[in-house]
Amino acid sequence: MSTDHDTIPFDEAVATFDPVLGLETHVELGTNSKMWCSCPTSFGADANTQVCPVCLGLPGSMPVVNGAAVESTIRMGLALNCSIAEWCRFARKNYFYPDMPKDYQISQYDEPLCFDGYLDVTVETDDGPREFRVEIERVHMEEDTGKLTHAGGATGRIHGADYSLVDYNRAGIPLIEIVTKPVVGAGSLAPQVARAYVTELRDLMRALGVSDVRMEEGSLRCDVNVSLAKPGEPWGTRSETKNVNSLRSVERAVHSEIERQAHVLLNGGRVVQETRHFHEDTGRSTSGRSKEQAEDYRYFPEPDLVPVAPSPEWVEELRGTLPENPSAKRARLRAEWGINDHEFQSIVNAGALDLVEETITAGVDQAAARKWWTGELTRVANDREIELVDLGVTPDHIARVEVLMAEGSLSDKLARQVFEGIIAGEGDVDAVVAGRGLAVVSDDSALLEAIDAALAEQPDVVEKIKGGKVQAAGAIVGAVMKATRGQADAAKVRTLLLERLGVEG
Ligand code: ADP
Ligand code: MG
Ligand code: ZN
């Protein structure tokens, strides 16, 4: 008997079947207030401190649409090459769940604000970069639900929990949902196309400033639909893996679902239309709720809100506020910086493009800007499993460090310690240098003192140097560096000690 976990190796699966993808992405908008009330939206506040009668769904309360959320949605729609509805309504999606105090969610149903767009994405293949056009079905507005915490069980899931807690701070935060049309023809690249799409979407939202898109805080969540069919046959039944929370997981969820469905189909089984849950630890999903019977949400137009009718003039005005499209920006920067594909890709992969650009604008030379962000700082961010932007290091910090390095008062090694201090919250560059006593010992008299001490300790080395073996100076330089706890400029020490011995360098 086959289990839910049996798979066919990926290469075999995509040799037999063509995958079809569908991505539904929810993004929390970065508005200051909620979708229908003026409650604040900041993350991490004490439970149920950012609530009011409207977002608690108390009887008699009335919603009012957040204009900034409509504006953000239209800008997102325009950036995704969508048409913008001249008139559309909200709809009530009725269902009962304790994270939704009204017992219905206000969403949009058959009248989305934005529709029929596309987003071009690029994936790296063995034969170089390949572009895919992902068509967008709709971009609509809705509201987030509250957050349930299931306590007392081993897994944090409702099964086995002793009790559940609910926090309504998130209830009513503006969400936009972006739904793709079925993505066909990606073949074995389907997992990468899915990831590239979500990455591009994230970059686009950041560029637009409509959301800070922190996946680890759940402000971008993705439902991943996958089906398989043999070439030329009608599309298969899709499964929908819910709430996939990281870019890497999006790729893995598609990959593992292709392997799982291929096994089902090759063994004469039938793919069931269902939701699935992805598990970060195993990289696999388990079956959730069956969707064989379409749920009846009894949608109807929301009677408490007026229709949204953006004027064409306003839409055009918003079009004028669109930033440079991220893919156009990448092409421009790659050309401006004149670096190769590989170097450029490592910046993009590190999520450092904007940071590198801002660092160059702050006056740092290009190679140094790239080196810090893709080297040391990426390593620290990876270690801590946070994003580069959350390290607390800014382009201005790097500019200041580079100035101090150019002056000779910081070495590369000391600069790393400065960043360590900034990340640890010890203040800005100058504060960390002062606080940790990091300035290079460049005062000649202090250096000469250390050099004389080292020379006195190693008379045999002194003889060698005087006898013409200049490379033996390394031992003295090493001793001086040790004595100054690494805070001397090694090249300078070398010059000074050769001068001291009257030897040409
Ligand atoms: P639901 O709310 O039931 O999940 P939606 O229409 O909101 O339905 O989203 C379904 C997603 O699945 C869309 O992105 C759509 O393009 C995609 N999709 C539709 N049919 C298939 C299929 N056969 N295989 C894969 N994806 C599909
Ligand atoms: Mg769905
Ligand atoms: Zn409220």
XYZ file of C-alpha atoms and ligand atoms in Angstrom:
534
model
C 0.000 0.000 0.000
C 1.358 3.407 -0.837
C 1.607 6.021 1.868
C 1.266 9.762 1.671
C 5.061 10.057 1.752
C 6.081 7.853 -1.167
C 7.835 9.698 -3.954
C 9.375 9.235 -7.381
C 12.792 10.861 -7.934
C 12.333 14.372 -9.281
C 14.146 13.834 -12.601
C 12.001 10.822 -13.353
C 8.829 12.659 -12.350
C 9.450 15.617 -14.688
C 10.525 13.282 -17.494
C 7.039 11.723 -17.376
C 4.798 14.638 -16.367
C 4.451 18.344 -17.047
C 3.842 20.301 -13.844
C 1.330 23.160 -13.709
C 1.793 25.738 -10.954
C -0.469 28.296 -9.360
C 0.694 30.724 -6.696
C -1.543 32.632 -4.326
C 0.459 35.138 -2.334
C -0.791 37.124 0.638
C 1.120 40.232 1.613
C 0.492 42.393 4.644
C 0.541 46.006 3.587
C 2.729 48.365 5.550
C -0.026 50.882 6.313
C 0.040 52.565 9.721
C -3.544 51.630 10.477
C -5.758 48.631 9.807
C -7.996 48.038 6.812
C -11.310 49.190 8.324
C -10.369 50.996 11.533
C -7.629 53.223 12.893
C -5.960 50.582 15.098
C -2.162 50.471 14.724
C -0.510 47.637 12.838
C 2.946 47.370 14.382
C 4.326 43.871 14.879
C 5.148 42.354 18.244
C 2.828 44.318 20.585
C 1.262 42.549 23.583
C -1.673 40.371 22.590
C -5.000 42.127 22.083
C -3.663 45.620 22.713
C -4.265 46.831 19.135
C -7.965 46.187 18.821
C -11.233 48.128 18.744
C -14.930 47.338 18.217
C -14.470 47.315 14.410
C -11.624 44.789 14.197
C -13.189 42.756 16.998
C -16.363 42.579 14.935
C -18.594 43.874 17.718
C -22.241 44.398 16.798
C -23.024 47.849 15.470
C -19.452 48.703 14.488
C -18.943 49.961 10.950
C -15.891 49.556 8.715
C -14.393 52.414 6.689
C -11.929 51.565 3.919
C -8.290 52.562 4.402
C -7.403 54.816 1.462
C -3.679 54.131 1.779
C -4.375 50.407 1.339
C -6.360 51.043 -1.841
C -3.526 53.199 -3.129
C -0.909 50.530 -2.347
C -2.990 47.855 -4.054
C -3.408 49.940 -7.199
C 0.336 50.679 -7.304
C 1.062 46.976 -6.899
C -1.434 46.156 -9.654
C 0.144 48.709 -11.981
C 3.631 47.384 -11.241
C 2.316 43.937 -12.179
C 1.027 45.281 -15.495
C -2.610 44.792 -14.462
C -5.757 46.570 -15.569
C -7.377 48.540 -12.758
C -11.120 48.215 -12.210
C -13.056 51.441 -12.642
C -15.593 50.238 -10.117
C -15.472 47.264 -7.773
C -16.911 46.101 -4.510
C -15.858 44.249 -1.429
C -17.505 40.933 -0.652
C -18.253 39.023 2.516
C -16.687 35.603 2.667
C -18.644 33.790 5.334
C -17.096 31.133 7.501
C -16.735 30.432 11.178
C -13.333 30.247 12.810
C -12.221 31.727 16.123
C -9.405 33.767 14.569
C -12.036 35.807 12.719
C -14.275 37.627 15.139
C -16.876 38.820 12.616
C -17.489 35.257 11.321
C -16.873 36.622 7.860
C -13.853 38.051 6.169
C -14.215 41.144 4.049
C -12.480 40.332 0.780
C -13.074 40.780 -2.906
C -14.727 38.069 -4.940
C -15.661 38.452 -8.586
C -14.715 42.139 -8.722
C -10.993 42.383 -7.910
C -9.409 45.846 -7.937
C -6.629 44.732 -10.335
C -6.663 41.965 -12.931
C -4.914 40.486 -15.990
C -1.280 41.335 -15.471
C 2.067 39.605 -15.630
C 5.476 39.436 -14.006
C 8.601 38.325 -15.860
C 11.062 36.274 -13.856
C 14.495 34.900 -14.646
C 15.887 31.564 -13.519
C 19.454 30.366 -13.836
C 19.865 27.194 -15.873
C 22.903 25.225 -17.017
C 22.497 26.980 -20.366
C 22.414 30.446 -18.823
C 19.538 32.626 -17.623
C 16.020 31.875 -18.878
C 13.063 34.204 -18.674
C 9.485 33.151 -17.847
C 6.362 35.250 -17.962
C 4.080 34.499 -15.033
C 0.587 35.760 -15.784
C -1.375 37.379 -13.004
C -5.045 36.581 -12.644
C -5.934 39.167 -10.006
C -4.734 41.377 -7.192
C -7.362 42.043 -4.568
C -7.751 43.542 -1.118
C -8.781 41.754 2.019
C -8.074 41.676 5.729
C -5.894 39.435 7.829
C -7.247 37.205 10.584
C -6.171 37.019 14.216
C -3.526 34.596 15.350
C -4.220 31.391 17.272
C -1.672 29.818 19.577
C -2.308 26.219 20.584
C -0.725 25.571 23.962
C 0.148 22.432 25.870
C 0.787 20.047 22.964
C 4.107 18.857 21.592
C 3.704 20.245 18.087
C 1.974 23.588 18.557
C -0.853 22.296 16.394
C -4.413 22.136 17.547
C -4.320 18.342 17.847
C -3.027 17.434 21.262
C -3.224 20.989 22.583
C -4.719 21.646 26.031
C -6.104 25.033 25.137
C -5.862 27.752 22.505
C -5.226 31.471 22.789
C -6.234 34.084 20.283
C -4.585 37.428 19.576
C -6.635 39.843 17.455
C -3.856 42.388 16.900
C -3.436 41.026 13.386
C -7.185 40.917 12.689
C -8.036 43.558 10.121
C -4.492 44.284 8.945
C -4.704 45.064 5.220
C -3.719 42.180 2.997
C -3.407 41.968 -0.711
C -3.745 38.656 -2.409
C -1.980 38.130 -5.702
C -3.171 35.111 -7.684
C -1.376 33.812 -10.749
C -2.939 32.189 -13.748
C -1.802 28.591 -14.146
C 1.908 28.592 -14.974
C 2.631 26.012 -17.654
C 5.745 24.989 -19.536
C 8.299 25.371 -16.772
C 8.955 21.616 -16.709
C 11.862 20.658 -14.496
C 12.430 24.348 -13.715
C 9.033 24.643 -12.013
C 10.436 24.778 -8.453
C 12.891 27.534 -9.434
C 10.253 29.467 -11.351
C 8.028 29.410 -8.264
C 10.852 30.703 -6.107
C 11.950 33.309 -8.633
C 8.368 34.580 -8.875
C 7.960 35.011 -5.120
C 11.411 36.609 -4.883
C 10.558 39.050 -7.651
C 7.224 39.835 -6.036
C 8.959 40.528 -2.738
C 11.511 42.816 -4.391
C 8.774 44.617 -6.238
C 6.825 45.283 -3.033
C 9.926 46.534 -1.302
C 10.750 48.794 -4.219
C 7.190 50.133 -4.122
C 7.411 50.589 -0.372
C 3.962 49.043 0.074
C 5.194 46.390 2.506
C 8.412 45.544 4.283
C 7.741 41.902 3.349
C 9.357 40.092 6.218
C 8.645 36.467 5.532
C 9.826 35.369 8.967
C 7.202 37.646 10.551
C 4.606 36.185 8.237
C 4.009 39.372 6.265
C 4.297 37.393 3.013
C 2.718 33.945 2.808
C 2.322 31.768 -0.173
C -0.120 28.999 -1.113
C 1.460 26.749 -3.695
C -0.801 24.883 -6.150
C 0.686 22.038 -8.161
C -0.756 19.514 -10.588
C 0.795 17.051 -13.009
C -0.320 15.786 -16.388
C 1.301 13.793 -19.142
C 2.291 15.963 -22.123
C -0.726 16.678 -24.307
C -3.262 15.547 -21.730
C -5.664 17.844 -19.844
C -4.331 19.377 -16.609
C -4.462 17.168 -13.577
C -6.053 17.774 -10.203
C -4.137 20.281 -8.085
C -3.168 20.197 -4.466
C -2.682 23.427 -2.540
C 0.139 23.626 -0.008
C -0.812 26.395 2.426
C 1.168 29.150 4.109
C 4.630 28.410 2.814
C 6.808 30.881 4.660
C 10.192 31.244 3.023
C 11.591 31.486 -0.482
C 13.486 28.269 -0.027
C 10.356 26.502 1.179
C 8.404 27.634 -1.890
C 10.969 25.897 -4.072
C 11.067 22.801 -1.890
C 7.281 22.579 -1.640
C 6.922 22.479 -5.432
C 9.768 20.003 -5.746
C 8.445 17.559 -3.166
C 4.861 17.835 -4.378
C 5.933 16.931 -7.923
C 7.709 13.870 -6.552
C 4.705 12.881 -4.444
C 2.050 13.326 -7.121
C 4.175 11.467 -9.675
C 4.283 8.515 -7.325
C 0.517 8.569 -6.864
C -0.126 8.775 -10.599
C 2.455 6.183 -11.661
C 0.913 3.754 -9.209
C -2.523 4.102 -10.700
C -3.733 6.438 -7.966
C -5.664 9.666 -8.160
C -4.446 13.031 -6.878
C -6.960 14.331 -4.381
C -7.902 18.001 -4.434
C -6.866 19.046 -0.956
C -4.892 21.538 1.060
C -1.554 20.356 2.394
C 0.781 21.609 5.129
C 4.477 22.030 4.444
C 6.943 21.065 7.168
C 10.197 23.018 7.183
C 12.028 20.295 9.106
C 11.378 17.403 6.710
C 10.847 19.384 3.505
C 7.630 17.424 2.954
C 3.970 18.152 3.257
C 1.128 16.294 4.882
C -2.490 16.166 3.897
C -4.805 18.809 5.337
C -8.392 19.483 4.434
C -10.040 17.871 1.432
C -11.373 20.322 -1.136
C -13.275 17.734 -3.117
C -16.521 19.381 -2.083
C -16.271 23.044 -2.968
C -16.838 25.066 0.187
C -19.751 27.433 0.105
C -18.636 30.771 1.493
C -21.964 32.423 0.578
C -20.146 35.417 -0.885
C -22.216 38.562 -1.292
C -21.334 42.229 -1.785
C -20.345 43.867 1.496
C -23.299 46.093 2.413
C -21.398 48.228 4.934
C -18.820 49.562 2.466
C -19.210 51.766 -0.576
C -17.776 50.515 -3.879
C -14.227 51.482 -4.795
C -14.167 53.607 -7.939
C -10.681 54.994 -8.575
C -10.738 57.756 -11.160
C -8.590 57.220 -14.254
C -6.742 60.452 -13.389
C -5.784 59.109 -9.963
C -4.679 55.783 -11.437
C -2.457 57.634 -13.913
C -1.081 59.792 -11.134
C -0.201 56.614 -9.208
C 1.394 55.117 -12.290
C 3.718 58.106 -12.229
C 4.883 57.143 -8.727
C 6.087 53.675 -9.709
C 9.768 53.128 -9.008
C 12.136 51.609 -11.493
C 11.101 48.013 -12.033
C 13.496 45.697 -10.127
C 14.463 43.684 -13.201
C 15.200 46.849 -15.188
C 17.147 48.137 -12.224
C 19.208 44.952 -12.081
C 20.050 45.213 -15.771
C 21.059 48.851 -15.327
C 23.261 48.246 -12.289
C 24.943 45.226 -13.840
C 25.875 47.365 -16.833
C 26.939 50.330 -14.683
C 29.137 48.242 -12.430
C 30.594 46.245 -15.301
C 30.879 43.044 -13.288
C 30.330 39.521 -14.525
C 27.128 37.484 -14.198
C 28.495 35.390 -11.411
C 29.572 38.366 -9.313
C 26.295 40.098 -9.943
C 24.258 37.019 -9.073
C 26.060 36.631 -5.777
C 24.927 40.153 -4.819
C 21.358 39.383 -5.843
C 21.382 36.039 -4.037
C 22.635 37.718 -0.895
C 19.699 40.129 -1.090
C 22.280 42.909 -1.128
C 21.529 44.763 -4.339
C 19.910 47.834 -2.815
C 22.393 47.875 0.030
C 25.364 47.772 -2.318
C 23.839 50.499 -4.440
C 23.193 52.724 -1.403
C 26.690 52.057 -0.117
C 28.198 53.203 -3.399
C 25.972 56.281 -3.252
C 27.340 56.878 0.255
C 30.770 57.236 -1.353
C 32.267 53.763 -1.033
C 34.003 52.266 -4.017
C 32.136 49.515 -5.778
C 34.432 46.610 -5.002
C 34.564 47.454 -1.307
C 30.782 47.871 -1.112
C 30.288 44.462 -2.705
C 32.965 42.857 -0.570
C 31.425 43.882 2.754
C 27.840 43.005 1.911
C 28.388 39.700 0.136
C 31.279 38.581 2.329
C 31.519 39.246 6.026
C 28.029 40.694 6.536
C 26.253 37.943 4.597
C 28.137 35.375 6.645
C 26.988 36.960 9.911
C 23.397 37.309 8.666
C 23.349 33.646 7.630
C 24.734 32.576 10.984
C 21.971 34.444 12.726
C 19.338 33.437 10.194
C 18.281 37.023 9.642
C 18.224 39.250 6.636
C 21.047 41.632 5.802
C 18.828 44.671 6.266
C 18.089 43.544 9.814
C 21.722 43.370 10.903
C 21.691 47.006 11.932
C 24.626 47.844 9.672
C 23.886 50.675 7.253
C 25.557 51.955 4.081
C 26.690 54.991 6.081
C 28.445 52.734 8.594
C 30.361 51.111 5.778
C 31.268 54.490 4.332
C 32.662 55.595 7.696
C 34.638 52.365 8.140
C 36.117 52.806 4.677
C 37.181 56.359 5.523
C 38.939 55.128 8.668
C 40.596 52.327 6.702
C 41.833 54.751 4.073
C 43.291 56.943 6.841
C 45.092 53.912 8.143
C 43.373 53.997 11.509
C 41.449 50.740 10.939
C 42.755 47.518 9.474
C 40.531 44.995 7.722
C 40.536 42.861 10.816
C 39.606 45.747 13.089
C 36.868 46.790 10.664
C 35.287 43.372 11.130
C 35.299 43.953 14.859
C 33.650 47.321 14.325
C 30.811 45.623 12.442
C 30.579 43.016 15.162
C 30.130 45.843 17.668
C 27.502 47.620 15.564
C 25.565 44.366 15.209
C 25.825 43.830 18.962
C 24.194 47.222 19.451
C 27.247 49.089 20.736
C 26.489 52.165 18.655
C 27.817 53.595 15.413
C 31.308 53.192 13.978
C 33.032 55.837 16.080
C 31.284 54.682 19.237
C 32.431 51.090 18.692
C 35.997 52.154 17.843
C 36.146 54.222 21.024
C 34.281 51.705 23.181
C 36.411 48.754 22.143
C 39.648 50.718 21.782
C 40.002 49.527 18.218
C 42.035 52.224 16.523
C 45.159 50.995 14.803
C 48.342 51.780 16.725
C 49.839 54.127 14.187
C 51.656 56.294 16.631
C 55.253 55.668 15.526
C 56.767 55.887 18.990
C 54.415 53.224 20.361
C 55.165 51.032 17.347
C 58.903 51.550 17.593
C 58.790 50.553 21.224
C 57.084 47.279 20.299
C 59.507 46.772 17.403
C 62.556 47.332 19.585
C 61.212 44.850 22.107
C 60.668 42.234 19.397
C 64.113 42.842 17.876
C 65.730 42.438 21.278
C 63.940 39.154 21.810
C 64.964 37.647 18.494
C 68.646 38.486 17.832
C 68.991 35.479 15.482
C 66.274 36.878 13.239
C 67.923 40.294 13.310
C 71.145 38.696 12.063
C 69.318 36.962 9.225
C 67.662 40.196 8.100
C 70.917 42.086 8.237
C 72.506 39.260 6.282
C 70.074 39.910 3.419
C 67.178 37.559 4.313
C 64.569 40.299 4.305
C 61.709 37.789 4.312
C 62.697 36.817 7.862
C 61.184 40.167 8.938
C 57.831 38.369 9.020
C 58.695 36.872 12.404
C 59.273 40.340 13.879
C 56.122 41.748 12.277
C 54.194 38.819 13.774
C 55.589 39.498 17.237
C 54.687 43.200 16.982
C 51.165 42.411 15.808
C 50.790 40.085 18.759
C 52.106 42.676 21.185
C 49.663 45.281 19.837
C 46.776 42.766 19.823
C 46.440 43.041 16.070
C 45.950 46.796 16.171
C 49.019 47.753 14.192
C 49.253 48.207 10.452
C 51.454 45.264 9.416
C 52.875 46.975 6.331
C 53.867 49.957 8.376
C 55.523 47.782 11.031
C 57.583 46.114 8.328
C 58.743 49.423 6.874
C 59.632 50.819 10.288
C 61.598 47.799 11.398
C 63.629 47.608 8.185
C 64.410 51.314 8.553
C 65.453 50.616 12.117
C 67.899 47.968 10.946
C 69.068 50.079 8.036
C 68.036 47.448 5.494
C 66.436 48.117 2.106
C 62.858 46.642 1.877
P -8.760 28.585 -4.465
O -9.184 29.761 -3.678
O -9.715 27.468 -4.515
O -7.406 28.115 -4.064
P -7.944 30.304 -6.610
O -8.572 30.495 -7.942
O -7.902 31.434 -5.669
O -8.678 29.056 -5.978
O -6.450 29.841 -6.805
C -6.113 28.690 -7.480
C -4.688 28.808 -7.975
O -4.337 27.577 -8.584
C -4.528 29.858 -9.046
O -3.221 30.386 -8.958
C -4.681 29.066 -10.334
O -3.996 29.645 -11.404
C -4.034 27.753 -9.961
N -4.551 26.596 -10.679
C -5.754 26.400 -11.243
N -5.837 25.190 -11.809
C -4.648 24.562 -11.597
C -4.105 23.286 -11.919
N -4.789 22.374 -12.564
N -2.847 23.029 -11.518
C -2.118 23.926 -10.838
N -2.567 25.137 -10.516
C -3.823 25.469 -10.874
Mg -6.509 29.198 -2.539
Zn -9.531 48.156 15.195
